[in-house]
Amino acid sequence: MLKYLVPFVLIWPILALAAEASPLRRYRGTPARELLAMAFCFVAYFIVWIALHRVGRGLTGSEAAAIVASTVLSLLAVTPLLALGYKIFGVKPGEAESP
């Protein structure tokens, strides 16, 4: 279970950067929609991480190498996953909507 600690800890700063330090920062919606999009991104990130970890462990035979490789590759997918979450939940560019 400790192998999940590395991706769990690293997702938070990367998700914050994806939301506010990328072109996605101009996307605004209701707080509920933005939160649902971020929750989708979080879940999708772990699905990608688990899949990459299993493949990496099978290819390398090393648990440590699989953790590092899957973490780096899945962290690179955070911004596209958040953009997908925004699209799914209707978060659009522009000003914040009133709730």
JSON list of C-alpha atoms in Angstrom, two decimals:
[
{"chain": "A", "resi": 1, "resn": "MET", "atom": "CA", "xyz": [0.00, 0.00, 0.00]},
{"chain": "A", "resi": 2, "resn": "LEU", "atom": "CA", "xyz": [2.94, 2.36, 0.48]},
{"chain": "A", "resi": 3, "resn": "LYS", "atom": "CA", "xyz": [3.56, 2.38, -3.27]},
{"chain": "A", "resi": 4, "resn": "TYR", "atom": "CA", "xyz": [0.42, 4.52, -3.65]},
{"chain": "A", "resi": 5, "resn": "LEU", "atom": "CA", "xyz": [1.82, 7.21, -1.37]},
{"chain": "A", "resi": 6, "resn": "VAL", "atom": "CA", "xyz": [4.19, 8.65, -3.99]},
{"chain": "A", "resi": 7, "resn": "PRO", "atom": "CA", "xyz": [1.53, 9.35, -6.65]},
{"chain": "A", "resi": 8, "resn": "PHE", "atom": "CA", "xyz": [-0.97, 10.47, -3.99]},
{"chain": "A", "resi": 9, "resn": "VAL", "atom": "CA", "xyz": [1.40, 13.08, -2.61]},
{"chain": "A", "resi": 10, "resn": "LEU", "atom": "CA", "xyz": [2.56, 14.34, -6.00]},
{"chain": "A", "resi": 11, "resn": "ILE", "atom": "CA", "xyz": [-0.88, 14.80, -7.58]},
{"chain": "A", "resi": 12, "resn": "TRP", "atom": "CA", "xyz": [-1.83, 17.79, -5.41]},
{"chain": "A", "resi": 13, "resn": "PRO", "atom": "CA", "xyz": [0.82, 20.32, -6.51]},
{"chain": "A", "resi": 14, "resn": "ILE", "atom": "CA", "xyz": [0.62, 19.16, -10.13]},
{"chain": "A", "resi": 15, "resn": "LEU", "atom": "CA", "xyz": [-3.18, 19.41, -10.14]},
{"chain": "A", "resi": 16, "resn": "ALA", "atom": "CA", "xyz": [-2.93, 22.93, -8.69]},
{"chain": "A", "resi": 17, "resn": "LEU", "atom": "CA", "xyz": [-0.43, 23.88, -11.40]},
{"chain": "A", "resi": 18, "resn": "ALA", "atom": "CA", "xyz": [-2.61, 22.37, -14.11]},
{"chain": "A", "resi": 19, "resn": "ALA", "atom": "CA", "xyz": [-5.64, 24.31, -12.89]},
{"chain": "A", "resi": 20, "resn": "GLU", "atom": "CA", "xyz": [-4.02, 27.70, -12.32]},
{"chain": "A", "resi": 21, "resn": "ALA", "atom": "CA", "xyz": [-0.66, 27.85, -14.12]},
{"chain": "A", "resi": 22, "resn": "SER", "atom": "CA", "xyz": [-1.72, 26.55, -17.52]},
{"chain": "A", "resi": 23, "resn": "PRO", "atom": "CA", "xyz": [-4.06, 27.78, -20.24]},
{"chain": "A", "resi": 24, "resn": "LEU", "atom": "CA", "xyz": [-6.84, 26.05, -18.28]},
{"chain": "A", "resi": 25, "resn": "ARG", "atom": "CA", "xyz": [-6.82, 28.91, -15.74]},
{"chain": "A", "resi": 26, "resn": "ARG", "atom": "CA", "xyz": [-9.18, 30.91, -17.96]},
{"chain": "A", "resi": 27, "resn": "TYR", "atom": "CA", "xyz": [-11.81, 28.15, -17.65]},
{"chain": "A", "resi": 28, "resn": "ARG", "atom": "CA", "xyz": [-14.46, 28.91, -15.07]},
{"chain": "A", "resi": 29, "resn": "GLY", "atom": "CA", "xyz": [-17.70, 27.35, -14.00]},
{"chain": "A", "resi": 30, "resn": "THR", "atom": "CA", "xyz": [-19.73, 26.80, -10.90]},
{"chain": "A", "resi": 31, "resn": "PRO", "atom": "CA", "xyz": [-17.77, 25.51, -7.92]},
{"chain": "A", "resi": 32, "resn": "ALA", "atom": "CA", "xyz": [-19.59, 22.16, -8.16]},
{"chain": "A", "resi": 33, "resn": "ARG", "atom": "CA", "xyz": [-18.66, 21.69, -11.82]},
{"chain": "A", "resi": 34, "resn": "GLU", "atom": "CA", "xyz": [-15.03, 22.61, -11.24]},
{"chain": "A", "resi": 35, "resn": "LEU", "atom": "CA", "xyz": [-14.85, 20.28, -8.24]},
{"chain": "A", "resi": 36, "resn": "LEU", "atom": "CA", "xyz": [-16.39, 17.42, -10.23]},
{"chain": "A", "resi": 37, "resn": "ALA", "atom": "CA", "xyz": [-13.88, 18.00, -13.03]},
{"chain": "A", "resi": 38, "resn": "MET", "atom": "CA", "xyz": [-11.01, 17.89, -10.54]},
{"chain": "A", "resi": 39, "resn": "ALA", "atom": "CA", "xyz": [-12.40, 14.75, -8.92]},
{"chain": "A", "resi": 40, "resn": "PHE", "atom": "CA", "xyz": [-12.65, 13.16, -12.37]},
{"chain": "A", "resi": 41, "resn": "CYS", "atom": "CA", "xyz": [-9.03, 14.13, -13.04]},
{"chain": "A", "resi": 42, "resn": "PHE", "atom": "CA", "xyz": [-7.93, 12.64, -9.70]},
{"chain": "A", "resi": 43, "resn": "VAL", "atom": "CA", "xyz": [-9.69, 9.32, -10.36]},
{"chain": "A", "resi": 44, "resn": "ALA", "atom": "CA", "xyz": [-8.52, 9.16, -13.99]},
{"chain": "A", "resi": 45, "resn": "TYR", "atom": "CA", "xyz": [-4.95, 9.93, -12.86]},
{"chain": "A", "resi": 46, "resn": "PHE", "atom": "CA", "xyz": [-4.96, 6.92, -10.54]},
{"chain": "A", "resi": 47, "resn": "ILE", "atom": "CA", "xyz": [-6.45, 4.67, -13.20]},
{"chain": "A", "resi": 48, "resn": "VAL", "atom": "CA", "xyz": [-3.67, 5.73, -15.58]},
{"chain": "A", "resi": 49, "resn": "TRP", "atom": "CA", "xyz": [-1.08, 5.30, -12.82]},
{"chain": "A", "resi": 50, "resn": "ILE", "atom": "CA", "xyz": [-2.23, 1.79, -11.93]},
{"chain": "A", "resi": 51, "resn": "ALA", "atom": "CA", "xyz": [-2.29, 0.71, -15.58]},
{"chain": "A", "resi": 52, "resn": "LEU", "atom": "CA", "xyz": [1.18, 2.14, -16.23]},
{"chain": "A", "resi": 53, "resn": "HIS", "atom": "CA", "xyz": [2.52, 0.62, -13.02]},
{"chain": "A", "resi": 54, "resn": "ARG", "atom": "CA", "xyz": [1.33, -2.85, -13.97]},
{"chain": "A", "resi": 55, "resn": "VAL", "atom": "CA", "xyz": [2.81, -2.54, -17.46]},
{"chain": "A", "resi": 56, "resn": "GLY", "atom": "CA", "xyz": [6.07, -1.09, -16.11]},
{"chain": "A", "resi": 57, "resn": "ARG", "atom": "CA", "xyz": [6.44, -3.78, -13.49]},
{"chain": "A", "resi": 58, "resn": "GLY", "atom": "CA", "xyz": [5.85, -6.44, -16.12]},
{"chain": "A", "resi": 59, "resn": "LEU", "atom": "CA", "xyz": [8.39, -4.93, -18.51]},
{"chain": "A", "resi": 60, "resn": "THR", "atom": "CA", "xyz": [11.15, -4.07, -16.04]},
{"chain": "A", "resi": 61, "resn": "GLY", "atom": "CA", "xyz": [10.58, -6.57, -13.26]},
{"chain": "A", "resi": 62, "resn": "SER", "atom": "CA", "xyz": [11.45, -3.80, -10.79]},
{"chain": "A", "resi": 63, "resn": "GLU", "atom": "CA", "xyz": [8.90, -2.32, -8.43]},
{"chain": "A", "resi": 64, "resn": "ALA", "atom": "CA", "xyz": [10.91, 0.89, -7.91]},
{"chain": "A", "resi": 65, "resn": "ALA", "atom": "CA", "xyz": [11.39, 1.52, -11.63]},
{"chain": "A", "resi": 66, "resn": "ALA", "atom": "CA", "xyz": [7.70, 0.88, -12.26]},
{"chain": "A", "resi": 67, "resn": "ILE", "atom": "CA", "xyz": [6.69, 3.36, -9.54]},
{"chain": "A", "resi": 68, "resn": "VAL", "atom": "CA", "xyz": [8.98, 6.09, -10.85]},
{"chain": "A", "resi": 69, "resn": "ALA", "atom": "CA", "xyz": [8.08, 5.61, -14.52]},
{"chain": "A", "resi": 70, "resn": "SER", "atom": "CA", "xyz": [4.35, 5.34, -13.94]},
{"chain": "A", "resi": 71, "resn": "THR", "atom": "CA", "xyz": [4.36, 8.39, -11.66]},
{"chain": "A", "resi": 72, "resn": "VAL", "atom": "CA", "xyz": [6.26, 10.57, -14.12]},
{"chain": "A", "resi": 73, "resn": "LEU", "atom": "CA", "xyz": [4.13, 9.51, -17.09]},
{"chain": "A", "resi": 74, "resn": "SER", "atom": "CA", "xyz": [0.83, 9.84, -15.27]},
{"chain": "A", "resi": 75, "resn": "LEU", "atom": "CA", "xyz": [1.77, 13.28, -13.92]},
{"chain": "A", "resi": 76, "resn": "LEU", "atom": "CA", "xyz": [2.34, 14.38, -17.51]},
{"chain": "A", "resi": 77, "resn": "ALA", "atom": "CA", "xyz": [-1.25, 13.36, -18.22]},
{"chain": "A", "resi": 78, "resn": "VAL", "atom": "CA", "xyz": [-2.79, 15.55, -15.48]},
{"chain": "A", "resi": 79, "resn": "THR", "atom": "CA", "xyz": [-3.35, 18.65, -17.64]},
{"chain": "A", "resi": 80, "resn": "PRO", "atom": "CA", "xyz": [-5.04, 16.74, -20.50]},
{"chain": "A", "resi": 81, "resn": "LEU", "atom": "CA", "xyz": [-7.13, 14.80, -17.98]},
{"chain": "A", "resi": 82, "resn": "LEU", "atom": "CA", "xyz": [-8.24, 18.03, -16.31]},
{"chain": "A", "resi": 83, "resn": "ALA", "atom": "CA", "xyz": [-9.10, 19.51, -19.71]},
{"chain": "A", "resi": 84, "resn": "LEU", "atom": "CA", "xyz": [-11.17, 16.41, -20.43]},
{"chain": "A", "resi": 85, "resn": "GLY", "atom": "CA", "xyz": [-12.89, 16.75, -17.06]},
{"chain": "A", "resi": 86, "resn": "TYR", "atom": "CA", "xyz": [-13.68, 20.39, -17.82]},
{"chain": "A", "resi": 87, "resn": "LYS", "atom": "CA", "xyz": [-15.18, 19.37, -21.14]},
{"chain": "A", "resi": 88, "resn": "ILE", "atom": "CA", "xyz": [-17.25, 16.55, -19.62]},
{"chain": "A", "resi": 89, "resn": "PHE", "atom": "CA", "xyz": [-18.66, 18.71, -16.82]},
{"chain": "A", "resi": 90, "resn": "GLY", "atom": "CA", "xyz": [-19.24, 21.84, -18.90]},
{"chain": "A", "resi": 91, "resn": "VAL", "atom": "CA", "xyz": [-16.58, 24.15, -17.48]},
{"chain": "A", "resi": 92, "resn": "LYS", "atom": "CA", "xyz": [-16.00, 26.74, -20.20]},
{"chain": "A", "resi": 93, "resn": "PRO", "atom": "CA", "xyz": [-13.60, 29.61, -20.83]},
{"chain": "A", "resi": 94, "resn": "GLY", "atom": "CA", "xyz": [-14.73, 32.94, -19.46]},
{"chain": "A", "resi": 95, "resn": "GLU", "atom": "CA", "xyz": [-16.02, 34.44, -16.27]},
{"chain": "A", "resi": 96, "resn": "ALA", "atom": "CA", "xyz": [-17.30, 32.42, -13.34]},
{"chain": "A", "resi": 97, "resn": "GLU", "atom": "CA", "xyz": [-20.95, 31.51, -13.52]},
{"chain": "A", "resi": 98, "resn": "SER", "atom": "CA", "xyz": [-23.22, 32.54, -10.70]},
{"chain": "A", "resi": 99, "resn": "PRO", "atom": "CA", "xyz": [-24.45, 29.55, -8.66]}
]
